[in-house]
PDB file of C-alpha atoms in Angstrom:
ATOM      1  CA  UNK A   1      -6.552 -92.315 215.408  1.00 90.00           C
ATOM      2  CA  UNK A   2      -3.908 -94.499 213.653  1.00 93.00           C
ATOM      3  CA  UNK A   3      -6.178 -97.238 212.980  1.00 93.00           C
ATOM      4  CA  UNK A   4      -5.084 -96.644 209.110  1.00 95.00           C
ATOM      5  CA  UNK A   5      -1.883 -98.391 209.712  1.00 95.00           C
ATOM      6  CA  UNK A   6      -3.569-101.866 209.899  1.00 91.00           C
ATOM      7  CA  UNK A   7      -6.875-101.100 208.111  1.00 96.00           C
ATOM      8  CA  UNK A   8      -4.767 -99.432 204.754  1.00 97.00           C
ATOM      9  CA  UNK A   9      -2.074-101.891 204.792  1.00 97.00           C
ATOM     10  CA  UNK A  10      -5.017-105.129 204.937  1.00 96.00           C
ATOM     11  CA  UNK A  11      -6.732-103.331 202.288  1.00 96.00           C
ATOM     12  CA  UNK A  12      -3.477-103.106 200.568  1.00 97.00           C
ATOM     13  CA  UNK A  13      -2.513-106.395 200.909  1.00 96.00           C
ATOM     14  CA  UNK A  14      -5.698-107.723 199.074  1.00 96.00           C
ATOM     15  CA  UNK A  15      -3.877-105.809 195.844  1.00 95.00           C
ATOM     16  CA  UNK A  16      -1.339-107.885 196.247  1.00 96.00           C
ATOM     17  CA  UNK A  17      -2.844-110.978 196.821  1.00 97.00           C
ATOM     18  CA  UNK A  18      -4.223-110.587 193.536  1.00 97.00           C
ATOM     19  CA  UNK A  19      -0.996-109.601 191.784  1.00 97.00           C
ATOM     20  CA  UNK A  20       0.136-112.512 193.157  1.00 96.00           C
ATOM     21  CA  UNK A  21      -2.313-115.044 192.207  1.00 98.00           C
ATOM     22  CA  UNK A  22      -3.641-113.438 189.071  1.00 97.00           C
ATOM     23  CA  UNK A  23      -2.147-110.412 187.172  1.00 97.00           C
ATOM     24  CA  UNK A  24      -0.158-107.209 187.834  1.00 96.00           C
ATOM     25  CA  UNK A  25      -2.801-105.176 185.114  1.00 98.00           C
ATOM     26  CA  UNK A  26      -6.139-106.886 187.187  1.00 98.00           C
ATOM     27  CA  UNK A  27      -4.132-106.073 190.595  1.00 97.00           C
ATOM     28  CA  UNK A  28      -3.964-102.488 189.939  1.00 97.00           C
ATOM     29  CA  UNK A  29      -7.765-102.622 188.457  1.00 98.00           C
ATOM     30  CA  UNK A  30      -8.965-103.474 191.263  1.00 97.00           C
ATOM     31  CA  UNK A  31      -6.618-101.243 193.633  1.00 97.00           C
ATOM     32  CA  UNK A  32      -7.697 -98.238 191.457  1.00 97.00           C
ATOM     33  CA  UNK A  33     -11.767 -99.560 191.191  1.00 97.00           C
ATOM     34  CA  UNK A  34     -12.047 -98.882 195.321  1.00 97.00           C
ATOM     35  CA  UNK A  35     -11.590 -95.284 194.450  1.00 98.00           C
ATOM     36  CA  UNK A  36     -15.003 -94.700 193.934  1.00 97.00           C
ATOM     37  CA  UNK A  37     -15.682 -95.605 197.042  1.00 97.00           C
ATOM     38  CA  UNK A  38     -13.441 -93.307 198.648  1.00 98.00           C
ATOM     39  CA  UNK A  39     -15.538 -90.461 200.334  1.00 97.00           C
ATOM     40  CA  UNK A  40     -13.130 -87.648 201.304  1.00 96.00           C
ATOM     41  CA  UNK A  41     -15.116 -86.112 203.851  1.00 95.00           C
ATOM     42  CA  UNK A  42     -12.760 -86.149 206.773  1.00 95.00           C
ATOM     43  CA  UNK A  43      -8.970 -86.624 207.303  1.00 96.00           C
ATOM     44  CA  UNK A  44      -8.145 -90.710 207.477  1.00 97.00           C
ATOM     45  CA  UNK A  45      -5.852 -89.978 210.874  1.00 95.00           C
ATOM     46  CA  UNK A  46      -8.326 -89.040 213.443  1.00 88.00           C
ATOM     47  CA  UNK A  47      -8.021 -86.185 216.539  1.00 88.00           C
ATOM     48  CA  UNK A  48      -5.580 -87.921 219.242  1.00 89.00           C
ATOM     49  CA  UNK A  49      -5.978 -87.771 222.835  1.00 87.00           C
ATOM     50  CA  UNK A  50      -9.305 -88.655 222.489  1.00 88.00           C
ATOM     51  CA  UNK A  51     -11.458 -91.543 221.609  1.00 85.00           C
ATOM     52  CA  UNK A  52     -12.163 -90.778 218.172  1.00 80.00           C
ATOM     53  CA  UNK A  53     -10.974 -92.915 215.119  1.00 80.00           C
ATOM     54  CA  UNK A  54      -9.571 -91.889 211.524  1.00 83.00           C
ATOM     55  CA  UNK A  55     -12.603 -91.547 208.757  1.00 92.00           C
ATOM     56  CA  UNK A  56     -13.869 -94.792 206.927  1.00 94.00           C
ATOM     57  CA  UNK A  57     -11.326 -94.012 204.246  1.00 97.00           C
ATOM     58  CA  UNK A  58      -8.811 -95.743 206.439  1.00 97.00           C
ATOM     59  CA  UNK A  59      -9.505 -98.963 204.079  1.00 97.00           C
ATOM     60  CA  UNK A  60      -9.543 -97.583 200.509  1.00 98.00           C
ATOM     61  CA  UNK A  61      -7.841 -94.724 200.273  1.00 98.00           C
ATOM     62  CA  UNK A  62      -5.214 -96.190 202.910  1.00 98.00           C
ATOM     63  CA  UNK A  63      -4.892 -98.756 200.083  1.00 98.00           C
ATOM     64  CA  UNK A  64      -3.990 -96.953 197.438  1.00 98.00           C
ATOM     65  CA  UNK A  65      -1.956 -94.119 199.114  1.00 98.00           C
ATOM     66  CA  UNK A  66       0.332 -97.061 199.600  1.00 98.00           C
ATOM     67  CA  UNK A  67       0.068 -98.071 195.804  1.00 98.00           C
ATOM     68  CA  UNK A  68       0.645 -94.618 194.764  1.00 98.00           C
ATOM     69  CA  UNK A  69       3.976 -95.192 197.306  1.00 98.00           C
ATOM     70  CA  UNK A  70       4.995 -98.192 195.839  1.00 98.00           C
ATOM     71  CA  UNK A  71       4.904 -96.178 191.935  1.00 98.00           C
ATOM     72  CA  UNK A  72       6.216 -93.353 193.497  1.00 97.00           C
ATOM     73  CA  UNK A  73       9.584 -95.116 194.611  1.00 97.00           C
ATOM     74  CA  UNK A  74       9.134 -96.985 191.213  1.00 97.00           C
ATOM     75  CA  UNK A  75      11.185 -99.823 192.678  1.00 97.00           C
ATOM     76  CA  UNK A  76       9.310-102.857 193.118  1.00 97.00           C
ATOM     77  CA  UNK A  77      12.291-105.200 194.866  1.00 97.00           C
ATOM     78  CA  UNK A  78      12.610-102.344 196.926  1.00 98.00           C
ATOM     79  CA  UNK A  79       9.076-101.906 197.960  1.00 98.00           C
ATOM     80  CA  UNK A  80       8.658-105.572 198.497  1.00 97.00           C
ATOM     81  CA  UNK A  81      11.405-105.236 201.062  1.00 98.00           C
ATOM     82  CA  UNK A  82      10.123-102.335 202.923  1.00 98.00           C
ATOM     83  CA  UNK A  83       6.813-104.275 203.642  1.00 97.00           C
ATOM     84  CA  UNK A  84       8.885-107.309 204.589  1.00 97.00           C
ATOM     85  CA  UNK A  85      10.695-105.012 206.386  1.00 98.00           C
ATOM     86  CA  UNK A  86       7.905-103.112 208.480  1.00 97.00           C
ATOM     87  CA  UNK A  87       6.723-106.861 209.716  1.00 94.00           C
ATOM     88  CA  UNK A  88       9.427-107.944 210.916  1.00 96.00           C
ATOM     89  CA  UNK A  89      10.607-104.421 212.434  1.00 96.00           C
ATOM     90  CA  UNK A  90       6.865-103.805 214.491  1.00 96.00           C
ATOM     91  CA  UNK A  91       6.107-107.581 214.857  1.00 93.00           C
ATOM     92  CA  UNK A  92       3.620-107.926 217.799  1.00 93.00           C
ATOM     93  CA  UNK A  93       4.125-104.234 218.512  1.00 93.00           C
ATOM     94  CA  UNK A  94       1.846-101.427 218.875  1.00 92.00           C
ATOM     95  CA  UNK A  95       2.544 -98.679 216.444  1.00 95.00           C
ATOM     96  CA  UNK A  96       1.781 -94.939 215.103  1.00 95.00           C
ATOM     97  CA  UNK A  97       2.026 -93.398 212.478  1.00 96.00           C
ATOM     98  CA  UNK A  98       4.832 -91.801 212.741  1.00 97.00           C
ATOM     99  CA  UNK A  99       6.802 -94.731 213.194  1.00 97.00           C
ATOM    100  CA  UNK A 100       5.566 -96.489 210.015  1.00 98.00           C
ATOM    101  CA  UNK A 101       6.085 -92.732 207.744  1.00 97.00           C
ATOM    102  CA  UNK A 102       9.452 -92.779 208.943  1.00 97.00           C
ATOM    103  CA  UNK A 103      10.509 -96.784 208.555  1.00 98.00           C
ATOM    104  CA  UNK A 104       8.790 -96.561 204.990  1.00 98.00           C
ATOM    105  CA  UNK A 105      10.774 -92.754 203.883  1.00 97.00           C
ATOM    106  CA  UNK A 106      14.315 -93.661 205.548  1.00 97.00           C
ATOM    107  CA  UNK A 107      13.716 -96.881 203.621  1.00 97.00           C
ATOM    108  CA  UNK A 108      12.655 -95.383 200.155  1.00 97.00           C
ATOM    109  CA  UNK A 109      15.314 -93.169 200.124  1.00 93.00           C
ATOM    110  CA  UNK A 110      12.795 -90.548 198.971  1.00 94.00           C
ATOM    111  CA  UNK A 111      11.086 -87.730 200.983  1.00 94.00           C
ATOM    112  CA  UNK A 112       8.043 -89.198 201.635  1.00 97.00           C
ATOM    113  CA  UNK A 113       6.220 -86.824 204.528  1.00 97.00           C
ATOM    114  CA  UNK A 114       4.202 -84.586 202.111  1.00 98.00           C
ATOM    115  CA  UNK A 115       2.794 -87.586 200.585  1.00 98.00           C
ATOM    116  CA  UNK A 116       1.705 -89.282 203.920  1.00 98.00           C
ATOM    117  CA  UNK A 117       0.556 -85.552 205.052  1.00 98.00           C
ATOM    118  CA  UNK A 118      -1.465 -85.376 202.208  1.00 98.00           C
ATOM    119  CA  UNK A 119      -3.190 -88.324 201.739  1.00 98.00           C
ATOM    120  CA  UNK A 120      -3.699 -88.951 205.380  1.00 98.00           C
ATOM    121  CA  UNK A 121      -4.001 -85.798 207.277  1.00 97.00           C
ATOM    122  CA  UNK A 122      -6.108 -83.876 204.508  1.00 97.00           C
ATOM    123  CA  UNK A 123      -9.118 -84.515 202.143  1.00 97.00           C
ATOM    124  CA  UNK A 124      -7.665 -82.936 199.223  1.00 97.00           C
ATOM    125  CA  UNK A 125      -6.730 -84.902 196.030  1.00 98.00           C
ATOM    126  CA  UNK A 126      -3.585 -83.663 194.549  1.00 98.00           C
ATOM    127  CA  UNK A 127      -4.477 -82.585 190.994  1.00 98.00           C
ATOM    128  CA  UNK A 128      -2.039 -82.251 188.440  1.00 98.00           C
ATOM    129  CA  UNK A 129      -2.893 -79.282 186.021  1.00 98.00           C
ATOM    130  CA  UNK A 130      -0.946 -79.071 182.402  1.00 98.00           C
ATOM    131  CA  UNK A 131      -1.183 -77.384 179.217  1.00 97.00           C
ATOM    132  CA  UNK A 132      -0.263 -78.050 176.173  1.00 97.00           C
ATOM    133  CA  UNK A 133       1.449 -75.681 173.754  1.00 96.00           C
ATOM    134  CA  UNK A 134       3.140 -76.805 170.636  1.00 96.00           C
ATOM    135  CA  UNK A 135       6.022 -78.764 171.315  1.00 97.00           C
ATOM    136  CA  UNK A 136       5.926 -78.299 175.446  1.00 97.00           C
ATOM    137  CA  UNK A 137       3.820 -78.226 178.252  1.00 97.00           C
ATOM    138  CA  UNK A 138       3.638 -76.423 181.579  1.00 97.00           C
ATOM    139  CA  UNK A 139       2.579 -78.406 184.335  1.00 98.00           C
ATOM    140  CA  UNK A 140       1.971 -78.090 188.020  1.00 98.00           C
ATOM    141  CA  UNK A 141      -0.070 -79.421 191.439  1.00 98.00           C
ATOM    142  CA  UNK A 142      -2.748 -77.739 193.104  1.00 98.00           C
ATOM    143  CA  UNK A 143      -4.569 -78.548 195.876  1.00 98.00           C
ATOM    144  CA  UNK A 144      -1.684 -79.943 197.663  1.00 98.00           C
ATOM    145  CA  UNK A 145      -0.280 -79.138 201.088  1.00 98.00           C
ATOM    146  CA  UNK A 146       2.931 -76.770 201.130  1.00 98.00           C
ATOM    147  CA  UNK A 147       5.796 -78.964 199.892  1.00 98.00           C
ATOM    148  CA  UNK A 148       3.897 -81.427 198.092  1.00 98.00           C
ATOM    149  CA  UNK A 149       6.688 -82.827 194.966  1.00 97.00           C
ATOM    150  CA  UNK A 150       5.779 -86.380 194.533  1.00 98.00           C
ATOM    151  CA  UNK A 151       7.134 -87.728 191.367  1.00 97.00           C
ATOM    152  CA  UNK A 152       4.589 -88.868 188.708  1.00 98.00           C
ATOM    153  CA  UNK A 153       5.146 -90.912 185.807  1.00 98.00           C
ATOM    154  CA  UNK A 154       3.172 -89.618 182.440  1.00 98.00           C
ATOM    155  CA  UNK A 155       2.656 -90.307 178.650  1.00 98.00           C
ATOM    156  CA  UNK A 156       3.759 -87.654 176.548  1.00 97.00           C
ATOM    157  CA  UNK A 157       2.768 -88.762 172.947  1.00 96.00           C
ATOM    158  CA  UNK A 158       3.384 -92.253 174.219  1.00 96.00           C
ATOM    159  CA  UNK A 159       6.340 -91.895 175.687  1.00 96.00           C
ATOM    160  CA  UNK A 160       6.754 -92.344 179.614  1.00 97.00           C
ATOM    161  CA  UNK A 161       8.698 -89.552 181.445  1.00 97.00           C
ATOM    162  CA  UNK A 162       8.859 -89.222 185.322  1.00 97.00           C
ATOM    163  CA  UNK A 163       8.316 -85.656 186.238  1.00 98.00           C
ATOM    164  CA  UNK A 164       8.620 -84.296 189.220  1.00 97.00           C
ATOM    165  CA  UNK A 165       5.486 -81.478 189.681  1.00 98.00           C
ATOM    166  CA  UNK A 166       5.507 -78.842 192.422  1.00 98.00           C
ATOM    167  CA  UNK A 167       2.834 -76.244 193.042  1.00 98.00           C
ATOM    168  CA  UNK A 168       5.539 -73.551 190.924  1.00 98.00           C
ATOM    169  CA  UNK A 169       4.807 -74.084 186.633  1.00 97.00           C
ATOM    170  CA  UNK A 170       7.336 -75.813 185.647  1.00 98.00           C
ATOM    171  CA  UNK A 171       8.102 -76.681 181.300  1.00 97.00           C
ATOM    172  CA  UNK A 172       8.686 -79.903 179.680  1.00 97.00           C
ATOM    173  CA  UNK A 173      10.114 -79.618 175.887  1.00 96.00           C
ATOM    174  CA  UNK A 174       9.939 -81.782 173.627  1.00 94.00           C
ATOM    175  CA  UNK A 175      11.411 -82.431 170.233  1.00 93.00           C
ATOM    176  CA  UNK A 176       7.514 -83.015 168.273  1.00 96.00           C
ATOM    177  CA  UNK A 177       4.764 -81.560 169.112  1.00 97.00           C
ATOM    178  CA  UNK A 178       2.799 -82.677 171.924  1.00 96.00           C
ATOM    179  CA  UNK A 179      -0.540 -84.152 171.512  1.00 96.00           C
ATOM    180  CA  UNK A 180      -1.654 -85.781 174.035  1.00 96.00           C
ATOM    181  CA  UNK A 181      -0.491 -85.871 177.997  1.00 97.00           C
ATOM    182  CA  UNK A 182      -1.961 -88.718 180.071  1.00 98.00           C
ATOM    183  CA  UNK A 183      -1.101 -89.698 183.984  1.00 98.00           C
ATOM    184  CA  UNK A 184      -0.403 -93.320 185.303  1.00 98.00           C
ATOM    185  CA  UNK A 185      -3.587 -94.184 186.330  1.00 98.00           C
ATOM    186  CA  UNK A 186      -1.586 -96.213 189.413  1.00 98.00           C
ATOM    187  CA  UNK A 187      -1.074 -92.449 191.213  1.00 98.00           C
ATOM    188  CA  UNK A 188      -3.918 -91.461 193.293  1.00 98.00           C
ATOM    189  CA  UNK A 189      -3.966 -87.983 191.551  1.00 98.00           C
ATOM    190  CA  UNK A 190      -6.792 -86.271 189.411  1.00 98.00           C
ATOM    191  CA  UNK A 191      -5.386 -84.800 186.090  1.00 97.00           C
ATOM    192  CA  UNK A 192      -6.603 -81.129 184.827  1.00 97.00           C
ATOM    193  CA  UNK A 193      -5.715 -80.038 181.327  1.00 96.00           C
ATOM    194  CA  UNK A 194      -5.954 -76.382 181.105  1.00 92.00           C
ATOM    195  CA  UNK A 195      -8.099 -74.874 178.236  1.00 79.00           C
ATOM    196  CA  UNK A 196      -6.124 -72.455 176.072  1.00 66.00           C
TER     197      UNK A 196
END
């Protein structure tokens, strides 16, 4: 059932390898390009107790719940550490699941269990809904499990703000008026504008 923990993280770790050996823009093009082959039929952690494993999305949408991780702590030196960190705390060990959402969230220092519930216990792609009036917007999530407040970076007439979307409306002012509202494409979220 936890098969995701090595299957996401190798999938992962081809990202990386081409960060590392060509460019951060190219990494996260091809991160984000294995969406499309994400099917979202069943949950990635499978039943336990039985012998049954997680869905095929273990690989790519494994991957880049882990890259929307890494933008969602938006600390790179830190993120870097907590995968150093994870091989040398379960070297040559058997894990779950549980052990690696817990090593990765006390090490984040960010609440991290809606994020890992929703990406690997559901099928449901968090969307982020706004609207655009005047000089603000209202934003919010749907289709997200109870709790779900991951922090997302957007453009707001080309200017990057972190905001930090529950499923409750919440306002962003602004001192111009707002044209144009785009997500980072490196969050694993669909984006919704609203039509007046």
């Amino acid at each position: 059932a936890d098969m995701w923990v090595h299957e996401g993280f190798t999938n992962y770790s081809e990202n990386l390898f081409v960060e590392y050996h060509f460019t951060r823009k190219q990494a996260e093009d091809y991160v984000i390009g294995t969406r499309r082959l994400i099917q979202n039929t069943t949950p990635v952690i499978g039943t336990y107790g039985v012998n049954k494993s997680g869905s095929g999305d273990m690989y790519y949408k494994g991957g880049n719940m882990l890259h929307t991780i890494r933008y969602a702590i938006n600390d790179d030196p830190r993120w870097l550490g907590i995968l150093r960190g994870l091989n040398k705390e379960f070297w040559h060990k058997t894990v779950t699941t549980q052990e690696v959402e817990s090593y990765i969230t006390k090490r984040a220092g960010l609440d991290l269990s809606k994020i890992f519930e929703q990406y690997l216990r559901t099928t449901k792609i968090p969307v982020f809904k706004y609207k655009i009036d005047g000089k603000s917007v209202t934003y919010s999530y749907e289709n997200v499990v109870a709790g779900f407040a991951m922090p997302l970076r957007v453009s707001v007439n080309g200017k990057v703000k972190t905001l930090r979307p529950t499923a409750t409306t919440q306002i962003l002012d602004a001192a111009e008026k707002i044209l144009k509202v785009e997500v980072d494409r490196n969050f694993y979220v669909k984006s919704v504008e609203a039509t007046p």
